[in-house]
Coordinates of C-alpha atoms in Angstrom, one line a residue:
Chain A
M1 CA -27.0 20.9 46.7
E2 CA -29.2 17.9 47.5
C3 CA -27.9 14.3 47.7
H4 CA -29.9 13.0 44.7
R5 CA -28.6 15.9 42.5
V6 CA -25.0 15.2 43.6
Q7 CA -25.4 11.4 43.0
E8 CA -26.6 12.3 39.4
L9 CA -23.4 14.3 38.9
L10 CA -21.0 11.8 40.4
S11 CA -20.0 10.3 37.0
E12 CA -19.4 13.6 35.4
Y13 CA -17.5 14.7 38.5
V14 CA -15.2 11.7 38.3
D15 CA -14.6 12.5 34.6
G16 CA -13.5 16.0 35.3
G17 CA -16.8 17.9 35.1
P18 CA -19.0 19.8 35.7
A19 CA -17.3 23.2 35.5
G20 CA -17.5 26.3 37.6
E21 CA -20.0 26.8 40.4
E22 CA -21.7 23.4 39.9
R23 CA -18.5 21.6 40.6
A24 CA -17.7 23.7 43.6
A25 CA -21.2 22.9 44.9
V26 CA -20.6 19.1 44.5
E27 CA -17.2 19.3 46.2
T28 CA -18.8 21.2 49.1
H29 CA -21.5 18.6 49.5
L30 CA -19.1 15.7 49.4
E31 CA -17.1 17.3 52.2
R32 CA -20.2 17.2 54.4
C33 CA -22.1 14.1 53.2
R34 CA -20.5 10.7 54.1
A35 CA -23.0 8.7 52.0
C36 CA -22.2 10.6 48.8
A37 CA -18.5 10.5 49.5
E38 CA -18.7 6.7 49.9
A39 CA -20.7 6.4 46.7
L40 CA -18.0 8.5 45.0
E41 CA -15.3 6.1 46.2
A42 CA -17.2 3.1 45.1
L43 CA -17.6 4.6 41.6
R44 CA -13.9 5.4 41.4
D45 CA -13.1 1.8 42.4
T46 CA -15.4 0.4 39.8
L47 CA -13.9 2.6 37.1
A48 CA -10.4 1.6 38.1
R49 CA -11.2 -2.0 37.8
L50 CA -12.9 -1.5 34.5
S51 CA -9.8 0.3 33.1
A52 CA -7.7 -2.6 34.3
L53 CA -9.5 -5.2 32.3
P54 CA -7.1 -6.8 29.9
R55 CA -7.0 -6.0 26.2
Q56 CA -8.3 -9.1 24.4
K57 CA -6.1 -10.3 21.6
A58 CA -7.8 -10.7 18.2
P59 CA -7.5 -14.3 16.9
P60 CA -5.0 -14.7 14.0
E61 CA -7.8 -15.8 11.7
L62 CA -9.4 -12.3 11.9
M63 CA -6.7 -10.8 9.7
E64 CA -6.9 -13.7 7.3
R65 CA -10.7 -13.5 7.1
V66 CA -10.7 -9.7 6.5
L67 CA -8.0 -9.9 3.8
G68 CA -9.7 -12.9 2.2
A69 CA -13.0 -11.1 2.1
I70 CA -11.4 -8.0 0.6
A71 CA -9.6 -10.1 -2.1
A72 CA -12.9 -11.8 -2.9
E73 CA -14.4 -8.4 -3.7
G74 CA -12.2 -8.2 -6.7
E75 CA -9.8 -5.8 -8.3
S76 CA -12.3 -3.0 -8.4
R77 CA -11.9 -2.7 -4.6
S78 CA -8.2 -2.3 -4.8
A79 CA -8.5 1.4 -4.5
P80 CA -11.6 2.0 -2.4
G81 CA -10.9 5.7 -1.9
K82 CA -11.5 7.1 -5.4
G83 CA -9.9 10.5 -6.0
P84 CA -11.1 13.0 -8.5
F85 CA -8.8 11.7 -11.2
R86 CA -10.1 8.1 -10.8
R87 CA -13.7 9.3 -10.7
R88 CA -13.3 11.3 -13.9
F89 CA -11.2 9.0 -16.0
G90 CA -11.9 5.6 -14.4
I91 CA -8.3 4.7 -13.9
P92 CA -6.0 5.5 -11.0
L93 CA -3.7 8.4 -11.3
E94 CA -0.7 6.2 -10.7
A95 CA -1.6 4.0 -13.7
A96 CA -1.9 7.0 -16.0
A97 CA 1.3 8.4 -14.7
A98 CA 3.1 5.1 -15.3
V99 CA 1.8 4.9 -18.8
F100 CA 2.9 8.4 -19.5
L101 CA 6.3 7.8 -18.1
L102 CA 6.8 4.7 -20.3
L103 CA 5.7 6.6 -23.4
L104 CA 8.1 9.4 -22.5
V105 CA 11.0 7.0 -22.1
Y106 CA 10.1 5.2 -25.3
G107 CA 10.0 8.5 -27.1
V108 CA 13.4 9.5 -25.7
Q109 CA 14.8 6.2 -26.8
R110 CA 13.5 6.6 -30.3
Q111 CA 15.0 10.0 -30.5
M112 CA 18.4 8.9 -29.4
E113 CA 18.7 5.8 -31.5
P114 CA 21.5 6.1 -34.1
R115 CA 20.6 5.7 -37.8
A116 CA 23.0 3.6 -39.6
P117 CA 23.3 4.1 -43.4
V118 CA 21.7 1.4 -45.5
P119 CA 23.4 0.0 -48.5
A120 CA 21.8 1.4 -51.7
P121 CA 19.0 -0.9 -52.7
A122 CA 18.8 0.5 -56.1
E123 CA 22.0 -1.1 -57.3
A124 CA 20.3 -4.3 -58.1
L125 CA 17.8 -2.5 -60.2
R126 CA 20.3 -1.1 -62.6
P127 CA 19.8 -2.4 -66.1
D128 CA 23.4 -3.6 -66.2
A129 CA 23.0 -5.5 -62.9
A130 CA 24.1 -9.1 -62.9
P131 CA 21.4 -11.6 -63.8
P132 CA 19.7 -13.2 -60.8
P133 CA 20.8 -16.6 -59.9
T134 CA 18.5 -19.5 -60.5
P135 CA 16.5 -20.7 -57.6
D136 CA 18.3 -23.2 -55.5
A137 CA 17.7 -25.3 -52.5
A138 CA 18.2 -22.3 -50.2
T139 CA 15.6 -20.3 -52.0
A140 CA 13.2 -23.2 -51.9
A141 CA 13.8 -23.4 -48.2
K142 CA 13.0 -19.8 -47.8
H143 CA 9.7 -20.4 -49.7
D144 CA 8.8 -23.2 -47.4
A145 CA 9.6 -21.2 -44.3
A146 CA 7.6 -18.2 -45.5
R147 CA 4.7 -20.5 -46.4
A148 CA 4.8 -22.0 -42.9
E149 CA 4.9 -18.6 -41.3
N150 CA 1.9 -17.5 -43.3
S151 CA -0.1 -20.6 -42.3
R152 CA 0.6 -19.9 -38.7
G153 CA -0.9 -16.5 -39.1
G154 CA 2.3 -14.7 -38.7
R155 CA 3.6 -11.8 -40.5
R156 CA 2.3 -11.7 -44.0
T157 CA 5.0 -12.9 -46.3
P158 CA 4.6 -13.1 -50.0
V159 CA 5.1 -16.6 -51.4
S160 CA 6.2 -17.3 -54.8
R161 CA 3.3 -18.7 -56.9
D162 CA 5.3 -20.6 -59.4
G163 CA 8.6 -20.8 -57.8
A164 CA 10.2 -19.8 -61.0
S165 CA 13.3 -17.8 -60.8
G166 CA 13.3 -14.3 -62.1
A167 CA 15.1 -11.1 -62.0
A168 CA 13.3 -10.3 -58.9
A169 CA 15.3 -12.5 -56.7
P170 CA 18.4 -10.4 -56.4
A171 CA 16.2 -7.3 -56.8
A172 CA 14.1 -8.3 -53.9
Q173 CA 17.1 -9.3 -52.0
G174 CA 18.7 -6.1 -52.9
L175 CA 15.6 -4.4 -51.6
R176 CA 16.2 -6.2 -48.4
P177 CA 19.7 -5.4 -47.4
P178 CA 21.0 -7.0 -44.2
L179 CA 20.5 -4.4 -41.6
P180 CA 23.4 -4.1 -39.1
G181 CA 21.0 -3.8 -36.3
A182 CA 20.2 -0.2 -36.9
A183 CA 17.1 1.4 -38.2
E184 CA 17.1 2.1 -41.9
A185 CA 18.1 5.5 -43.1
P186 CA 16.5 7.1 -46.0
A187 CA 18.2 5.8 -49.1
A188 CA 18.3 9.3 -50.4
G189 CA 21.4 9.7 -48.3
A190 CA 23.0 6.6 -49.8
A191 CA 24.6 6.1 -53.1
R192 CA 22.2 6.4 -55.9
P193 CA 22.5 4.6 -59.2
A194 CA 23.7 6.8 -61.9
T195 CA 20.9 5.8 -64.3
A196 CA 18.1 7.5 -66.0
E197 CA 15.6 5.4 -64.2
P198 CA 14.0 7.0 -61.2
P199 CA 15.5 5.8 -58.0
P200 CA 13.3 3.4 -56.1
P201 CA 11.7 4.7 -53.1
P202 CA 13.6 4.1 -49.9
P203 CA 12.6 1.3 -47.6
S204 CA 9.9 2.2 -45.2
A205 CA 10.6 2.6 -41.6
A206 CA 8.9 -0.6 -40.8
G207 CA 11.5 -2.5 -42.8
Y208 CA 9.2 -3.4 -45.7
A209 CA 10.7 -2.4 -49.0
T210 CA 8.2 -0.6 -51.2
P211 CA 7.7 -2.2 -54.6
P212 CA 9.1 -0.6 -57.6
P213 CA 6.7 1.5 -59.6
G214 CA 4.3 -0.6 -61.7
A215 CA 4.5 -3.7 -59.6
A216 CA 1.4 -3.0 -57.5
D217 CA -0.9 -5.2 -59.6
R218 CA 1.4 -8.1 -59.5
G219 CA 1.2 -8.8 -55.8
P220 CA 3.4 -7.7 -53.1
M221 CA 6.9 -6.9 -53.5
T222 CA 7.1 -7.7 -57.2
A223 CA 8.2 -5.8 -60.1
A224 CA 7.3 -6.2 -63.7
G225 CA 8.5 -9.6 -64.9
E226 CA 10.0 -10.4 -61.6
T227 CA 9.4 -13.5 -59.6
P228 CA 8.3 -12.6 -56.1
V229 CA 10.4 -14.1 -53.4
P230 CA 9.5 -14.5 -49.9
M231 CA 10.6 -11.6 -47.7
V232 CA 11.1 -12.5 -44.2
T233 CA 10.9 -9.2 -42.7
R234 CA 13.6 -8.3 -40.2
E235 CA 12.7 -5.5 -38.0
P236 CA 15.6 -3.2 -37.3
E237 CA 17.3 -3.8 -34.0
A238 CA 15.8 -0.8 -32.3
M239 CA 12.3 -1.9 -33.2
R240 CA 12.8 -5.4 -31.8
K241 CA 14.4 -4.3 -28.6
P242 CA 11.9 -4.4 -25.8
L243 CA 10.8 -1.2 -24.2
V244 CA 13.0 -1.0 -21.1
P245 CA 12.2 1.5 -18.6
A246 CA 15.0 3.9 -17.8
V247 CA 15.1 2.7 -14.2
A248 CA 15.9 -0.9 -15.3
A249 CA 18.7 0.0 -17.7
S250 CA 21.9 -1.3 -16.4
R251 CA 24.2 0.3 -18.9
V252 CA 24.9 3.9 -19.0
I253 CA 26.4 4.9 -22.4
P254 CA 28.7 7.8 -22.4
V255 CA 27.9 10.7 -24.5
A256 CA 31.4 12.1 -24.9
E257 CA 32.7 12.5 -28.3
A258 CA 34.2 9.3 -29.7
P259 CA 36.4 8.8 -32.7
R260 CA 34.4 7.7 -35.7
G261 CA 34.3 3.9 -36.0
A262 CA 35.7 3.3 -32.6
P263 CA 33.6 1.1 -30.4
L264 CA 32.2 2.9 -27.4
E265 CA 33.0 1.7 -24.0
P266 CA 30.4 2.2 -21.3
R267 CA 31.5 4.5 -18.5
P268 CA 29.8 4.8 -15.1
A269 CA 28.9 8.5 -15.1
P270 CA 26.8 9.9 -17.9
L271 CA 27.8 13.5 -18.7
L272 CA 24.6 14.8 -20.1
R273 CA 25.9 18.2 -21.0
E274 CA 28.3 16.8 -23.6
A275 CA 27.0 16.5 -27.1
V276 CA 25.8 13.1 -28.4
P277 CA 28.3 11.9 -31.0
P278 CA 27.3 10.1 -34.1
L279 CA 27.7 6.4 -33.5
S280 CA 29.4 4.2 -35.9
Q281 CA 27.6 1.6 -38.0
A282 CA 29.1 -1.1 -35.8
S283 CA 27.6 0.3 -32.5
P284 CA 24.3 -1.1 -31.4
P285 CA 21.5 1.3 -30.5
V286 CA 21.7 2.3 -26.8
A287 CA 19.3 3.6 -24.3
Y288 CA 20.0 6.7 -22.4
P289 CA 18.3 6.5 -19.0
A290 CA 17.0 9.6 -17.3
P291 CA 19.6 11.1 -14.9
P292 CA 19.3 10.0 -11.3
S293 CA 18.6 13.5 -10.2
R294 CA 15.3 13.3 -12.1
R295 CA 14.4 9.7 -11.5
F296 CA 15.1 9.3 -7.8
K297 CA 14.0 12.6 -6.4
A298 CA 14.3 12.4 -2.6
P299 CA 11.6 14.0 -0.4
P300 CA 12.7 17.0 1.6
Y301 CA 12.9 15.0 4.9
G302 CA 14.1 11.8 6.3
R303 CA 17.2 9.9 7.5
E304 CA 19.4 7.4 5.7
I305 CA 20.4 4.0 7.0
T306 CA 22.8 1.5 5.4
L307 CA 22.0 -2.1 6.0
A308 CA 24.8 -4.6 5.0
V309 CA 23.7 -8.2 4.5
G310 CA 25.3 -11.3 3.1
A311 CA 24.1 -12.8 -0.2
E312 CA 22.1 -15.4 1.7
G313 CA 20.1 -12.7 3.4
R314 CA 19.4 -10.6 0.5
F315 CA 16.3 -12.3 -0.9
G316 CA 13.1 -10.7 0.1
L317 CA 14.8 -8.2 2.2
E318 CA 12.8 -5.2 1.0
E319 CA 9.6 -7.0 2.0
R320 CA 11.0 -7.8 5.5
I321 CA 12.0 -4.2 6.1
A322 CA 8.5 -3.1 5.1
E323 CA 6.9 -5.6 7.4
A324 CA 9.1 -4.5 10.2
A325 CA 8.1 -1.0 9.7
Q326 CA 4.4 -2.0 9.6
R327 CA 4.8 -4.0 12.8
R328 CA 6.0 -0.8 14.4
G329 CA 3.0 1.2 13.2
G330 CA 4.6 2.6 10.1
I331 CA 4.1 2.2 6.4
L332 CA 6.1 1.7 3.2
H333 CA 6.5 5.2 1.8
G334 CA 6.1 5.2 -1.9
E335 CA 5.4 7.3 -4.9
A336 CA 1.8 8.1 -4.0
A337 CA 3.0 10.0 -1.0
G338 CA 5.1 12.2 -3.1
A339 CA 8.3 10.5 -2.1
G340 CA 9.4 9.8 -5.6
M341 CA 10.8 6.6 -7.0
M342 CA 13.3 4.7 -5.0
P343 CA 16.7 3.7 -6.3
P344 CA 17.2 -0.1 -6.7
G345 CA 18.2 -1.7 -3.4
S346 CA 16.6 0.9 -1.2
V347 CA 13.4 1.0 0.8
R348 CA 11.8 4.0 2.3
V349 CA 9.5 3.7 5.3
V350 CA 7.7 6.1 7.6
L351 CA 6.9 5.3 11.2
P352 CA 6.3 7.0 14.5
M353 CA 9.3 8.5 16.0
A354 CA 8.7 6.6 19.2
A355 CA 9.1 3.3 17.3
S356 CA 12.4 4.3 15.5
A357 CA 14.7 2.6 18.0
A358 CA 12.7 -0.6 17.8
F359 CA 12.7 -0.5 14.1
I360 CA 16.5 -0.1 14.0
E361 CA 16.8 -3.1 16.2
D362 CA 14.6 -5.0 13.8
L363 CA 17.0 -4.0 11.0
K364 CA 20.0 -5.2 13.0
G365 CA 18.3 -8.5 13.2
M366 CA 18.4 -8.7 9.4
G367 CA 21.9 -7.5 8.8
T368 CA 24.6 -5.2 10.0
I369 CA 24.4 -1.4 10.2
P370 CA 28.0 0.0 10.0
P371 CA 28.7 3.0 12.2
E372 CA 28.7 5.3 9.1
G373 CA 25.4 3.7 8.1
M374 CA 23.5 4.8 11.2
P375 CA 21.0 7.6 10.8
A376 CA 22.7 10.9 11.2
E377 CA 21.3 14.3 12.1
V378 CA 21.0 16.4 9.0
D379 CA 19.5 19.8 8.3
L380 CA 16.2 18.3 7.2
P381 CA 13.0 17.3 9.1
A382 CA 13.0 13.7 10.2
G383 CA 9.7 12.9 8.7
P384 CA 6.7 14.3 6.7
S385 CA 5.2 15.7 9.9
P386 CA 6.0 16.0 13.6
G387 CA 6.1 12.7 15.4
L388 CA 7.1 10.8 12.3
V389 CA 10.4 9.7 10.9
A390 CA 11.1 8.6 7.4
Y391 CA 14.0 6.1 6.9
S392 CA 15.6 5.4 3.5
V393 CA 17.2 2.0 4.1
R394 CA 20.0 1.4 1.6
I395 CA 20.8 -2.3 1.1
V396 CA 24.4 -3.3 0.6
V397 CA 25.5 -6.9 -0.1
R398 CA 28.7 -7.8 1.6
Chain B
M1 CA -6.0 7.5 24.6
A2 CA -2.2 7.3 24.4
E3 CA -2.3 4.7 21.7
E4 CA -4.6 6.8 19.6
R5 CA -2.3 9.9 20.0
S6 CA 0.7 7.9 18.8
A7 CA -1.3 6.3 16.0
G8 CA -3.1 9.5 14.9
R9 CA -0.6 10.8 12.4
P10 CA 0.4 7.4 11.0
A11 CA -3.4 6.6 10.7
D12 CA -3.8 9.6 8.4
I13 CA -1.0 8.3 6.3
L14 CA -2.4 4.8 6.3
V15 CA -5.9 6.1 5.3
E16 CA -4.5 8.0 2.5
A17 CA -2.3 5.1 1.4
V18 CA -5.4 2.9 1.4
R19 CA -7.3 5.4 -0.7
T20 CA -4.6 5.5 -3.3
G21 CA -4.5 1.7 -3.4
K22 CA -1.1 1.1 -1.8
P23 CA -0.7 -2.6 -1.2
G24 CA -0.4 -3.5 2.5
A25 CA -1.8 -0.2 3.8
F26 CA -5.1 -1.7 4.9
D27 CA -3.3 -4.6 6.4
A28 CA -1.5 -2.1 8.7
I29 CA -4.9 -0.6 9.7
V30 CA -6.3 -4.0 10.6
R31 CA -3.1 -5.0 12.4
T32 CA -3.2 -1.8 14.5
H33 CA -6.8 -1.8 15.5
Q34 CA -7.9 -5.5 15.4
D35 CA -7.3 -6.1 19.1
R36 CA -9.4 -3.2 20.2
I37 CA -12.2 -3.9 17.7
Y38 CA -12.3 -7.6 18.5
G39 CA -12.2 -7.0 22.2
F40 CA -15.1 -4.5 22.0
C41 CA -17.2 -7.0 19.9
A42 CA -16.4 -9.9 22.2
R43 CA -17.5 -8.0 25.3
M44 CA -20.6 -6.7 23.5
L45 CA -21.7 -10.0 22.0
G46 CA -20.3 -12.5 24.5
H47 CA -19.5 -15.1 21.8
R48 CA -16.1 -15.7 20.1
E49 CA -17.3 -16.6 16.7
E50 CA -19.9 -13.9 16.6
A51 CA -17.3 -11.4 17.7
L52 CA -15.1 -12.6 14.9
D53 CA -17.9 -12.1 12.3
A54 CA -18.7 -8.7 13.7
A55 CA -15.1 -7.6 13.7
Q56 CA -14.7 -8.8 10.1
D57 CA -17.8 -6.8 9.2
V58 CA -16.3 -3.8 10.8
F59 CA -13.1 -3.8 8.8
L60 CA -14.9 -4.7 5.6
S61 CA -17.3 -1.8 6.1
A62 CA -14.4 0.4 6.9
Y63 CA -12.6 -0.7 3.7
R64 CA -15.7 0.0 1.6
N65 CA -16.5 3.3 3.1
L66 CA -13.2 4.8 3.7
D67 CA -14.3 7.8 1.6
G68 CA -16.7 8.5 4.5
F69 CA -13.9 9.0 7.0
R70 CA -13.3 12.7 7.0
G71 CA -10.9 12.8 9.9
E72 CA -13.1 14.8 12.3
A73 CA -12.7 11.9 14.7
S74 CA -9.7 9.6 15.0
L75 CA -9.6 6.4 13.0
S76 CA -10.0 4.3 16.1
T77 CA -13.2 6.2 17.2
W78 CA -14.6 5.9 13.7
L79 CA -13.9 2.1 13.7
L80 CA -15.5 1.8 17.2
R81 CA -18.6 3.6 15.9
I82 CA -18.9 1.1 13.1
A83 CA -18.4 -1.7 15.6
A84 CA -21.0 -0.3 18.0
N85 CA -23.6 -0.2 15.2
R86 CA -22.7 -3.7 14.1
C87 CA -23.0 -5.2 17.5
L88 CA -26.2 -3.4 18.5
N89 CA -27.8 -4.6 15.2
R90 CA -26.7 -8.2 15.9
I91 CA -28.0 -8.0 19.5
R92 CA -31.4 -6.6 18.3
Q93 CA -31.7 -9.6 16.0
R94 CA -31.4 -12.0 18.9
S95 CA -34.3 -13.1 21.1
T96 CA -34.5 -11.6 24.5
R97 CA -33.9 -15.0 26.1
A98 CA -30.7 -15.6 24.1
E99 CA -29.3 -12.3 25.2
V100 CA -29.8 -13.0 28.8
E101 CA -28.2 -16.4 28.4
T102 CA -25.2 -15.0 26.4
P103 CA -22.2 -16.6 28.0
F104 CA -19.2 -14.7 29.0
P105 CA -17.0 -14.8 25.9
S106 CA -13.5 -15.6 26.8
L107 CA -13.6 -17.6 30.0
E108 CA -11.7 -20.4 28.4
G109 CA -8.7 -18.2 27.7
Y110 CA -9.3 -15.5 30.2
E111 CA -6.8 -16.8 32.7
D112 CA -4.0 -16.4 30.2
L113 CA -4.7 -12.7 29.6
E114 CA -2.3 -10.3 31.2
F115 CA -3.9 -8.9 34.3
Q116 CA -2.6 -5.9 36.3
P117 CA -4.1 -5.0 39.6
P118 CA -5.7 -1.5 39.6
G119 CA -3.0 1.1 40.4
R120 CA -0.2 -0.9 38.7
E121 CA 1.2 -2.3 41.9
E122 CA 4.1 -4.7 42.0
D123 CA 3.7 -8.0 40.2
R124 CA 2.6 -10.1 43.1
P125 CA 1.0 -13.4 42.2
D126 CA -1.8 -13.0 44.8
R127 CA -2.7 -9.6 43.5
I128 CA -2.6 -10.9 39.9
A129 CA -4.9 -13.7 40.9
E130 CA -7.2 -11.3 42.6
A131 CA -7.2 -9.0 39.6
R132 CA -8.0 -12.0 37.3
E133 CA -11.0 -13.0 39.5
T134 CA -12.2 -9.4 39.7
G135 CA -11.9 -9.2 35.9
M136 CA -14.1 -12.2 35.4
I137 CA -16.7 -10.9 37.8
L138 CA -16.7 -7.6 36.0
E139 CA -17.0 -9.3 32.6
R140 CA -20.0 -11.2 33.8
A141 CA -21.6 -8.1 35.2
L142 CA -21.0 -6.3 31.9
S143 CA -22.7 -9.1 30.0
R144 CA -25.7 -8.6 32.2
L145 CA -26.2 -5.0 31.3
D146 CA -28.5 -4.0 28.5
A147 CA -26.8 -3.6 25.1
S148 CA -26.8 0.2 25.1
S149 CA -25.5 0.5 28.6
R150 CA -22.9 -2.1 28.0
M151 CA -21.7 -0.3 24.9
L152 CA -21.3 3.0 26.8
V153 CA -19.4 1.5 29.7
I154 CA -17.1 -0.5 27.4
L155 CA -16.3 2.5 25.2
S156 CA -15.9 4.9 28.1
D157 CA -14.4 2.9 30.9
V158 CA -12.6 0.1 29.1
E159 CA -11.6 1.8 25.8
G160 CA -11.1 5.2 27.3
L161 CA -13.1 7.4 25.0
T162 CA -13.9 10.9 26.1
Y163 CA -17.5 12.1 26.3
E164 CA -17.2 13.8 22.9
E165 CA -15.7 10.6 21.3
L166 CA -18.4 8.6 23.0
A167 CA -21.1 10.8 21.6
A168 CA -19.6 10.4 18.1
A169 CA -19.2 6.7 18.4
A170 CA -22.7 6.1 19.9
E171 CA -24.2 8.8 17.7
L172 CA -26.0 10.3 20.7
P173 CA -26.2 13.9 22.0
L174 CA -23.6 14.7 24.6
G175 CA -26.1 15.3 27.4
T176 CA -27.8 11.9 26.7
V177 CA -24.4 10.2 26.7
K178 CA -23.6 11.6 30.2
S179 CA -26.8 10.6 31.8
R180 CA -27.0 7.2 30.3
L181 CA -23.4 6.5 31.1
H182 CA -24.0 7.4 34.7
R183 CA -27.0 5.1 35.0
A184 CA -25.0 2.3 33.4
R185 CA -22.1 2.7 35.9
M186 CA -24.5 2.8 38.8
A187 CA -26.2 -0.4 37.5
L188 CA -22.9 -2.1 37.1
R189 CA -21.8 -1.0 40.6
K190 CA -25.0 -2.3 42.1
M191 CA -24.3 -5.8 40.5
I192 CA -20.7 -6.1 41.7
A193 CA -21.1 -4.4 45.1
P194 CA -22.0 -7.6 47.0
V195 CA -19.0 -9.4 45.5
L196 CA -16.3 -6.8 45.3

């Protein structure tokens, strides 16, 4: 092989090529040709010096500029990689799943709310019922309050036109029994007046009493000859209660059979297989959160660490743990990766196996890992794939 | 590249996390690759502010086009390809005169960078000083190469890409990459031979 051809192949030769006979020919020539051998050594020296050049550190402002530019692009860039669900429906799959979960929990709550019996509203409509009291200052105050509420654009509340008293006052009030914090039950189950008159329709589920027959043309909530009184609607307790996701529920109400009328005491462990007993009228509606086995489904891999901290070190600890994992080349492992929801006070991270020791040292800088809290070998893979380890860090406040 | 091997699997998780909109996922990508991308842009462009702009463009482009990352190459190689395109475009927009006069980018802080003599010998101050001086000579010589040659030498001999990765990053055929890289190395060697 000629020198000029060998010189052309020197770079490839240094990089491990060419293969086969061509490489052998280069090696043979280099053994005999001093000039080409010196050129090879010079090339190797240059490459060694180039590989020894220091890695330049990016200025801190680079990260700030990148993140600032991304934020300036708006919310629509929050999920740049659009999967099929997002492309089709225009919303992220996680948002749709969250909405579905909330609706499911709300439906379960509604199903499990107790229904307290409502005092019979028809009693006041009996012909022999006591005459209504004359309007007094309290009634006048109710009128004013209802007028004020209407003017604020609040719930539509009928206001007396003339303020005159009438038989409707106790009737309306009778139609608006004080609810003990429970949803109304159909009045059909309550005591009915033993009269020839048809019983009034039961209160609607929304808490508004339907007017007696024949009162429709006299305005809302009036009966013939009756003076309308303001009805400040009171939503039943269950309707007013905010929708609380099951994960945020702090009380777990037992489902064991309880003696009628006895107040229920919360117990720590829900026994879902036991029948749900009828609650007494005095018991407030309760929420039955999903069992932990369904909410906090752990992935089929990973190790557990217990991190004990004092109260002063508890604030923002989840974020610091996530940042420590990210500094070590890992990520916060969340629902999108199929890891399931995390119990409160726990953080799950995934990072390279090689960085696990450094990450544990980072954790020790934030609190204490008791001997029993160190990751133990279990019959599960360490992480979602070889070379990775997933840690579920459980936070305990000393 | 050892760093790429250790970052390969987490990079796939990070990319997927970014695609699903997980907060903080793209921060981790930037944090992992910013030194390499900035260093490449600094050596290509020879100007700190311009290198910052170019690196910012690289990560923004990556953020917008993450759907285009199919995983055939590593995330690092993909980012370097974007960086190579960005830098070559910027250089083409300069005048010829400005390119020749491009200063060496990081002389002001170059002395503070960690230098290791070739072969990782013991940490002797004289060898470190020699390595630092050699590095500055090399950096100057690199800045004197034409943009395409400079890109190939930096990606191959500074960043450690293989021929295949180099072909992917430079978007050139493998044979072309080999021959151009060889000529670039020879040109560089010719510049530094009288000094080193």
